[in-house]
Amino acid sequence: MSEEFLLLNPGPVPLSDRVRRAMDEPMVSHRSAAFEATYERAQDGLEYVFTRSTPDERTTGEGTPLVLNGTATMGMEMAVANLADGDSEVVALVNGKFGRRFARIAERHARVTTVEVEWGESFDLDAVAEAITDDTDVVTMVHNETSTGLLNPVAEVGELVRERDALFVVDGVTSIGGDEFRIDDWGVDVAITDAQKALAAPPGVSALFVTERAAERADGESAPFYEDLEWHLRKAEQHQTPFTSAVPLFRALAEAVEEIEAEGMPARIERHRRQARAFRAGFDALGLDPFPNAAGPTERSNTVTATSLPEAVRGDRSSAFFDAVKERNVSLSGGQAHLGGEIFRVSNMGNLTPEHVIRGVRTVGEALNDAGVSADVEAGTSATEGALD
């Protein structure tokens, strides 16, 4: 009998029994007191996650958390469309798929200047400083670039943004809820995350954290009707959304963020970092090369581990490796866009156990052997176990 299915994709991630059960409760009206209580629970939990994601649980910001009836791409567009218009300049930082997505969204609403480097490379902070001028209204950046497994230097860029009195909008989709994130300390005005990532809730809803500074500059009239930030902020005061809410998903999110608070962000951050170190140690012992080679202020992710495929199973030949992984009832992700067939990615977001991490490394090693690449599975699992101790 095969082992239980193991989901290691960087979203959606495995759900707890408590979160799954929350979606089975009887339906209620999205305008009922019962739903308002659910939204308030979700807001309270999200405020904890957004503002106290530090190793010492210190509060790092004030603002309003919003739950959105859409994935994080909706949150990205809501932020840009409410803070910029056709006369505005947005500086978009791009070193992966989701930085590029931010730039493409901004191009529909404003004049855009991109600071772009190869996927997986670090930003030149001097080039970033040169791009942000007194005419810049908004700067967009991805904290944890899911497509490459990189942690980008939000703190350093935040200083540059604040010097020019621009607004700083940060995609924290695969970091918030799993790693350190600081609103005020990093000069963040709007932060975005997704339920299906480190929050460990089902896909379909996302969350925005809006500081007072950003709210004061928002112009809902310039935004799409469904994404009017001012309207969402007004309704949030009543624990409501402007339109029909996905009631079961809000319930699941409320449970998920309460589980995070029960674990405590300091413990959760350390758990994710320990598991990321274990994945890296295991893959290194299998003889695999990391992707990318982080440099400068950029670091490797603590929630998504990207690894280069050996030359023998790259490109069209990568299917042998991925098929062997699938045969073991494990799901992981390949590379996106031009990185397809070049890398694979695993996630430790959510509530993975040490046994899940060890199984993930073992599966990769066995799949490599099946695909004709020699890998020492025992060395890989031993290194993983050592890093988890």
Coordinates of C-alpha atoms in Angstrom, one line a residue:
M1 CA 0.0 0.0 0.0
S2 CA 1.3 3.4 -0.9
E3 CA 1.9 6.1 1.7
E4 CA -0.6 8.8 2.3
F5 CA -0.6 11.6 -0.3
L6 CA 1.9 14.3 0.6
L7 CA 1.5 17.8 -0.9
L8 CA 4.7 19.7 -1.1
N9 CA 3.8 22.3 -3.7
P10 CA 4.3 26.0 -2.8
G11 CA 0.5 26.4 -2.6
P12 CA -2.0 25.2 -2.0
V13 CA -0.6 23.6 1.1
P14 CA -1.9 20.8 3.5
L15 CA -4.8 21.8 5.8
S16 CA -5.4 20.7 9.4
D17 CA -8.4 18.7 10.3
R18 CA -9.8 21.7 12.2
V19 CA -9.6 23.9 9.1
R20 CA -11.2 21.3 6.9
R21 CA -14.0 20.8 9.3
A22 CA -14.8 24.5 9.4
M23 CA -15.9 24.4 5.8
D24 CA -18.5 21.7 6.6
E25 CA -20.6 23.8 9.0
P26 CA -24.2 24.8 7.9
M27 CA -24.4 27.7 5.6
V28 CA -25.4 31.2 6.9
S29 CA -26.1 34.5 5.3
H30 CA -23.0 36.6 4.5
R31 CA -25.0 39.5 6.1
S32 CA -25.7 37.7 9.4
A33 CA -24.3 38.3 12.8
A34 CA -22.8 34.8 12.6
F35 CA -20.8 35.7 9.6
E36 CA -19.7 39.0 11.1
A37 CA -18.3 37.0 14.1
T38 CA -16.4 34.8 11.7
Y39 CA -14.9 37.8 9.9
E40 CA -14.0 39.4 13.1
R41 CA -12.1 36.3 14.2
A42 CA -10.3 36.3 10.8
Q43 CA -9.4 40.0 11.2
D44 CA -8.1 39.5 14.7
G45 CA -6.0 36.6 13.7
L46 CA -4.7 38.3 10.6
E47 CA -3.8 41.4 12.6
Y48 CA -1.6 39.2 14.9
V49 CA 0.1 37.6 11.9
F50 CA 0.7 40.8 10.0
T51 CA 2.0 42.8 12.9
R52 CA 3.7 40.3 15.2
S53 CA 5.7 38.1 12.7
T54 CA 8.9 38.7 14.6
P55 CA 11.2 36.3 16.5
D56 CA 10.3 38.0 19.8
E57 CA 6.6 38.6 18.8
R58 CA 7.1 42.3 19.1
T59 CA 4.4 44.4 17.4
T60 CA 5.8 46.2 14.3
G61 CA 2.9 48.1 12.8
E62 CA -0.7 49.4 12.9
G63 CA -3.3 49.2 10.3
T64 CA -6.4 47.4 9.0
P65 CA -6.4 43.8 7.9
L66 CA -8.9 43.0 5.1
V67 CA -10.1 39.6 3.8
L68 CA -10.7 39.6 0.1
N69 CA -13.0 37.4 -2.0
G70 CA -10.2 36.4 -4.4
T71 CA -6.6 35.2 -4.4
A72 CA -3.6 37.4 -3.8
T73 CA -3.5 38.6 -7.4
M74 CA -6.7 40.5 -6.5
G75 CA -4.9 42.0 -3.6
M76 CA -1.9 43.0 -5.8
E77 CA -4.2 44.8 -8.2
M78 CA -6.3 46.4 -5.4
A79 CA -3.2 47.9 -3.9
V80 CA -1.9 49.4 -7.1
A81 CA -5.2 50.5 -8.6
N82 CA -6.2 52.4 -5.4
L83 CA -2.8 54.1 -5.0
A84 CA -2.0 54.9 -8.6
D85 CA -3.7 56.2 -11.7
G86 CA -2.7 57.1 -15.2
D87 CA -0.7 60.1 -14.1
S88 CA 1.2 58.1 -11.4
E89 CA 4.6 56.5 -11.6
V90 CA 5.1 53.0 -10.2
V91 CA 8.5 51.5 -9.9
A92 CA 8.2 47.7 -10.1
L93 CA 11.1 45.4 -8.9
V94 CA 11.3 42.2 -10.9
N95 CA 13.5 39.1 -10.4
G96 CA 10.9 36.4 -10.8
K97 CA 7.4 35.5 -12.0
F98 CA 5.5 37.3 -9.3
G99 CA 7.6 40.5 -9.5
R100 CA 6.8 40.4 -13.2
R101 CA 3.1 39.9 -12.4
F102 CA 3.2 43.0 -10.2
A103 CA 4.7 45.0 -13.1
R104 CA 2.1 43.8 -15.5
I105 CA -0.7 44.7 -13.2
A106 CA 0.7 48.2 -12.7
E107 CA 1.1 48.7 -16.4
R108 CA -2.8 48.6 -16.6
H109 CA -3.1 51.5 -14.2
A110 CA -0.1 53.7 -14.2
R111 CA 3.2 54.6 -15.9
V112 CA 5.7 51.9 -14.9
T113 CA 9.5 51.9 -14.5
T114 CA 10.9 48.4 -14.0
V115 CA 14.1 47.4 -12.2
E116 CA 14.7 44.0 -13.6
V117 CA 17.4 41.4 -13.2
E118 CA 17.6 37.7 -14.2
W119 CA 15.3 35.4 -12.3
G120 CA 17.1 34.2 -9.2
E121 CA 19.6 37.1 -9.1
S122 CA 19.8 39.9 -6.5
F123 CA 18.8 43.5 -7.0
D124 CA 21.4 46.1 -7.4
L125 CA 20.3 48.5 -4.6
D126 CA 22.1 51.4 -6.3
A127 CA 20.0 50.8 -9.4
V128 CA 16.9 50.7 -7.3
A129 CA 17.8 53.9 -5.6
E130 CA 18.3 55.6 -9.0
A131 CA 14.9 54.4 -10.3
I132 CA 13.0 55.7 -7.3
T133 CA 12.7 59.5 -7.7
D134 CA 10.6 62.4 -6.2
D135 CA 8.1 61.6 -9.0
T136 CA 7.6 58.0 -7.9
D137 CA 4.2 57.4 -6.3
V138 CA 4.3 53.6 -5.6
V139 CA 7.0 50.9 -5.4
T140 CA 6.1 47.3 -5.7
M141 CA 8.3 44.4 -4.6
V142 CA 7.9 40.7 -3.8
H143 CA 9.4 39.7 -0.4
N144 CA 9.6 35.9 -1.0
E145 CA 9.8 35.2 -4.7
T146 CA 8.0 31.9 -5.0
S147 CA 9.3 31.2 -8.5
T148 CA 12.9 31.2 -7.5
G149 CA 13.0 30.6 -3.7
L150 CA 14.6 33.9 -2.9
L151 CA 14.0 36.3 0.0
N152 CA 14.4 39.8 -1.4
P153 CA 15.8 42.8 0.7
V154 CA 12.5 44.5 1.6
A155 CA 14.1 46.4 4.6
E156 CA 16.8 48.0 2.4
V157 CA 14.3 48.9 -0.4
G158 CA 11.9 50.2 2.2
E159 CA 14.4 52.8 3.3
L160 CA 14.9 54.0 -0.2
V161 CA 11.1 54.3 -0.8
R162 CA 10.5 56.3 2.4
E163 CA 13.3 58.7 1.5
R164 CA 11.2 59.7 -1.6
D165 CA 7.9 59.7 0.3
A166 CA 6.5 57.1 -2.0
L167 CA 4.2 54.2 -1.0
F168 CA 5.7 50.7 -0.6
V169 CA 3.5 47.8 -1.6
V170 CA 4.9 44.3 -0.7
D171 CA 3.8 40.9 -1.8
G172 CA 4.4 38.7 1.3
V173 CA 2.3 35.9 -0.2
T174 CA 4.8 33.1 0.7
S175 CA 6.5 34.7 3.7
I176 CA 3.7 36.2 5.9
G177 CA 2.6 33.5 8.3
G178 CA 5.8 31.5 7.9
D179 CA 8.7 33.9 8.3
E180 CA 9.7 37.2 9.7
F181 CA 7.8 40.3 8.4
R182 CA 8.0 43.8 9.7
I183 CA 5.5 46.5 8.7
D184 CA 6.8 49.7 10.2
D185 CA 10.5 48.6 10.5
W186 CA 10.6 47.9 6.8
G187 CA 8.5 50.9 5.7
V188 CA 5.7 48.8 4.3
D189 CA 2.5 50.6 3.5
V190 CA 0.4 47.7 2.1
A191 CA 1.2 44.0 2.6
I192 CA -0.5 41.2 0.7
T193 CA -0.8 37.5 1.5
D194 CA -2.8 34.5 0.4
A195 CA -4.8 32.1 2.4
Q196 CA -3.4 29.0 0.5
K197 CA 0.3 29.7 1.4
A198 CA 1.9 30.0 4.8
L199 CA -1.5 30.8 6.4
A200 CA -2.4 27.1 5.7
A201 CA -6.0 27.8 4.6
P202 CA -7.9 26.8 1.4
P203 CA -7.3 28.7 -1.8
G204 CA -9.9 31.3 -2.9
V205 CA -9.4 34.2 -0.4
S206 CA -6.5 36.5 0.4
A207 CA -5.6 39.2 2.8
L208 CA -4.4 42.8 2.7
F209 CA -2.9 44.9 5.5
V210 CA -3.4 48.6 4.9
T211 CA -1.6 51.2 7.0
E212 CA -3.3 54.6 7.8
R213 CA -0.7 56.3 5.5
A214 CA -1.8 54.2 2.6
A215 CA -5.5 54.5 3.4
E216 CA -5.2 58.3 3.4
R217 CA -3.8 58.2 -0.2
A218 CA -6.2 55.7 -1.6
D219 CA -8.6 56.7 -4.3
G220 CA -11.3 54.1 -4.8
E221 CA -12.8 56.0 -7.7
S222 CA -9.8 55.1 -9.8
A223 CA -9.9 51.4 -9.0
P224 CA -12.1 48.6 -10.4
F225 CA -15.5 48.6 -8.8
Y226 CA -14.9 45.3 -7.1
E227 CA -11.6 46.4 -5.7
D228 CA -12.5 49.8 -4.2
L229 CA -10.3 50.0 -1.2
E230 CA -12.1 52.7 0.6
W231 CA -15.3 50.7 0.3
H232 CA -13.7 47.6 1.7
L233 CA -12.2 49.5 4.6
R234 CA -15.6 51.0 5.5
K235 CA -17.3 47.6 5.4
A236 CA -14.5 46.0 7.4
E237 CA -15.4 48.3 10.3
Q238 CA -18.7 46.3 10.4
H239 CA -16.8 43.0 9.9
Q240 CA -18.3 42.7 6.4
T241 CA -17.2 42.8 2.8
P242 CA -18.9 45.0 0.1
F243 CA -20.2 42.0 -1.8
T244 CA -21.2 38.3 -1.2
S245 CA -18.5 36.6 0.9
A246 CA -17.2 33.0 0.4
V247 CA -18.6 32.0 3.8
P248 CA -16.9 28.5 4.1
L249 CA -13.5 29.9 3.1
F250 CA -13.8 32.8 5.6
R251 CA -14.5 30.2 8.3
A252 CA -11.5 28.1 7.3
L253 CA -9.3 31.2 7.3
A254 CA -10.5 32.2 10.8
E255 CA -9.6 28.7 12.1
A256 CA -6.2 28.8 10.3
V257 CA -5.1 32.1 11.8
E258 CA -6.2 31.1 15.2
E259 CA -4.0 28.0 14.9
I260 CA -1.1 30.2 14.0
E261 CA -1.7 32.4 17.1
A262 CA -1.9 29.3 19.3
E263 CA 1.5 28.1 17.9
G264 CA 2.9 31.6 18.3
M265 CA 4.8 33.4 15.5
P266 CA 8.2 33.0 17.1
A267 CA 7.9 29.2 17.2
R268 CA 6.3 29.2 13.8
I269 CA 9.1 31.2 12.2
E270 CA 11.8 29.0 13.8
R271 CA 9.9 25.8 12.7
H272 CA 9.8 27.0 9.1
R273 CA 13.5 28.0 9.2
R274 CA 14.5 24.7 10.7
Q275 CA 12.6 22.8 8.0
A276 CA 14.1 24.9 5.2
R277 CA 17.6 24.2 6.5
A278 CA 16.7 20.5 6.6
F279 CA 15.5 20.4 3.0
R280 CA 18.6 22.3 1.9
A281 CA 20.9 19.9 3.8
G282 CA 19.1 16.9 2.4
F283 CA 19.3 18.0 -1.2
D284 CA 22.9 19.0 -0.8
A285 CA 23.7 15.5 0.5
L286 CA 21.9 14.0 -2.5
G287 CA 24.5 15.9 -4.7
L288 CA 22.1 18.5 -5.9
D289 CA 22.9 22.2 -6.6
P290 CA 20.8 24.9 -5.0
F291 CA 18.9 27.4 -7.1
P292 CA 19.6 30.2 -7.0
N293 CA 23.0 31.1 -5.4
A294 CA 21.8 34.0 -3.2
A295 CA 24.2 37.0 -3.0
G296 CA 24.3 40.4 -1.4
P297 CA 21.3 41.3 0.7
T298 CA 19.3 38.5 -0.9
E299 CA 18.8 35.2 1.0
R300 CA 17.3 31.8 0.2
S301 CA 13.7 31.4 1.2
N302 CA 12.6 29.7 4.4
T303 CA 9.3 28.5 3.0
V304 CA 10.1 27.5 -0.6
T305 CA 13.2 25.5 -1.5
A306 CA 14.2 25.7 -5.2
T307 CA 16.8 23.2 -6.4
S308 CA 18.5 22.7 -9.8
L309 CA 17.8 19.5 -11.6
P310 CA 20.9 17.5 -12.7
E311 CA 21.8 17.8 -16.3
A312 CA 20.7 14.3 -17.1
V313 CA 17.1 15.0 -16.2
R314 CA 16.7 18.6 -17.4
G315 CA 14.4 19.9 -20.2
D316 CA 12.3 17.2 -21.9
R317 CA 14.1 14.5 -19.8
S318 CA 12.7 16.0 -16.6
S319 CA 9.4 14.1 -17.0
A320 CA 11.2 10.8 -15.8
F321 CA 12.0 12.5 -12.5
F322 CA 8.6 14.1 -11.9
D323 CA 6.8 10.9 -12.9
A324 CA 8.9 8.9 -10.3
V325 CA 7.9 11.5 -7.7
K326 CA 4.3 11.2 -8.5
E327 CA 4.4 7.4 -8.3
R328 CA 5.4 7.8 -4.7
N329 CA 2.2 9.8 -4.0
V330 CA 4.1 13.0 -3.5
S331 CA 3.4 16.3 -5.3
L332 CA 6.1 18.9 -5.8
S333 CA 6.5 21.7 -8.3
G334 CA 8.7 22.3 -11.3
G335 CA 10.1 25.6 -12.5
Q336 CA 7.9 28.2 -14.0
A337 CA 8.2 29.9 -17.5
H338 CA 11.8 29.5 -18.8
L339 CA 12.8 27.6 -15.6
G340 CA 10.5 24.7 -16.5
G341 CA 12.6 21.5 -16.7
E342 CA 15.5 23.3 -15.0
I343 CA 14.5 23.3 -11.3
F344 CA 12.1 21.8 -8.9
R345 CA 10.5 23.5 -5.9
V346 CA 9.2 22.1 -2.5
S347 CA 7.3 24.0 0.2
N348 CA 7.4 23.7 3.9
M349 CA 4.6 26.2 4.4
G350 CA 1.7 25.4 6.7
N351 CA 1.9 22.6 9.1
L352 CA 4.4 20.0 7.8
T353 CA 5.9 17.6 10.3
P354 CA 9.6 16.6 10.4
E355 CA 8.5 13.2 9.0
H356 CA 7.0 15.0 6.0
V357 CA 10.3 16.8 5.3
I358 CA 12.3 13.6 5.6
R359 CA 9.9 11.8 3.3
G360 CA 10.2 14.6 0.8
V361 CA 14.0 14.3 0.6
R362 CA 13.8 10.5 0.4
T363 CA 11.3 10.8 -2.4
V364 CA 13.5 13.1 -4.4
G365 CA 16.5 10.8 -3.9
E366 CA 14.6 7.7 -5.0
A367 CA 13.0 9.5 -8.0
L368 CA 16.5 10.6 -9.1
N369 CA 17.7 7.0 -9.0
D370 CA 14.7 5.8 -10.9
A371 CA 15.4 8.5 -13.6
G372 CA 19.0 7.3 -13.9
V373 CA 20.8 9.8 -11.7
S374 CA 22.8 8.4 -8.8
A375 CA 21.8 9.8 -5.5
D376 CA 22.7 8.6 -2.0
V377 CA 19.2 8.4 -0.4
E378 CA 20.5 7.4 3.0
A379 CA 23.0 10.3 3.1
G380 CA 20.2 12.7 2.1
T381 CA 17.8 11.5 4.8
S382 CA 20.5 11.4 7.5
A383 CA 21.5 15.0 6.7
T384 CA 17.8 16.0 6.8
E385 CA 17.3 14.3 10.2
G386 CA 20.5 16.0 11.5
A387 CA 19.2 19.5 10.5
L388 CA 15.9 18.8 12.2
D389 CA 17.4 17.9 15.5

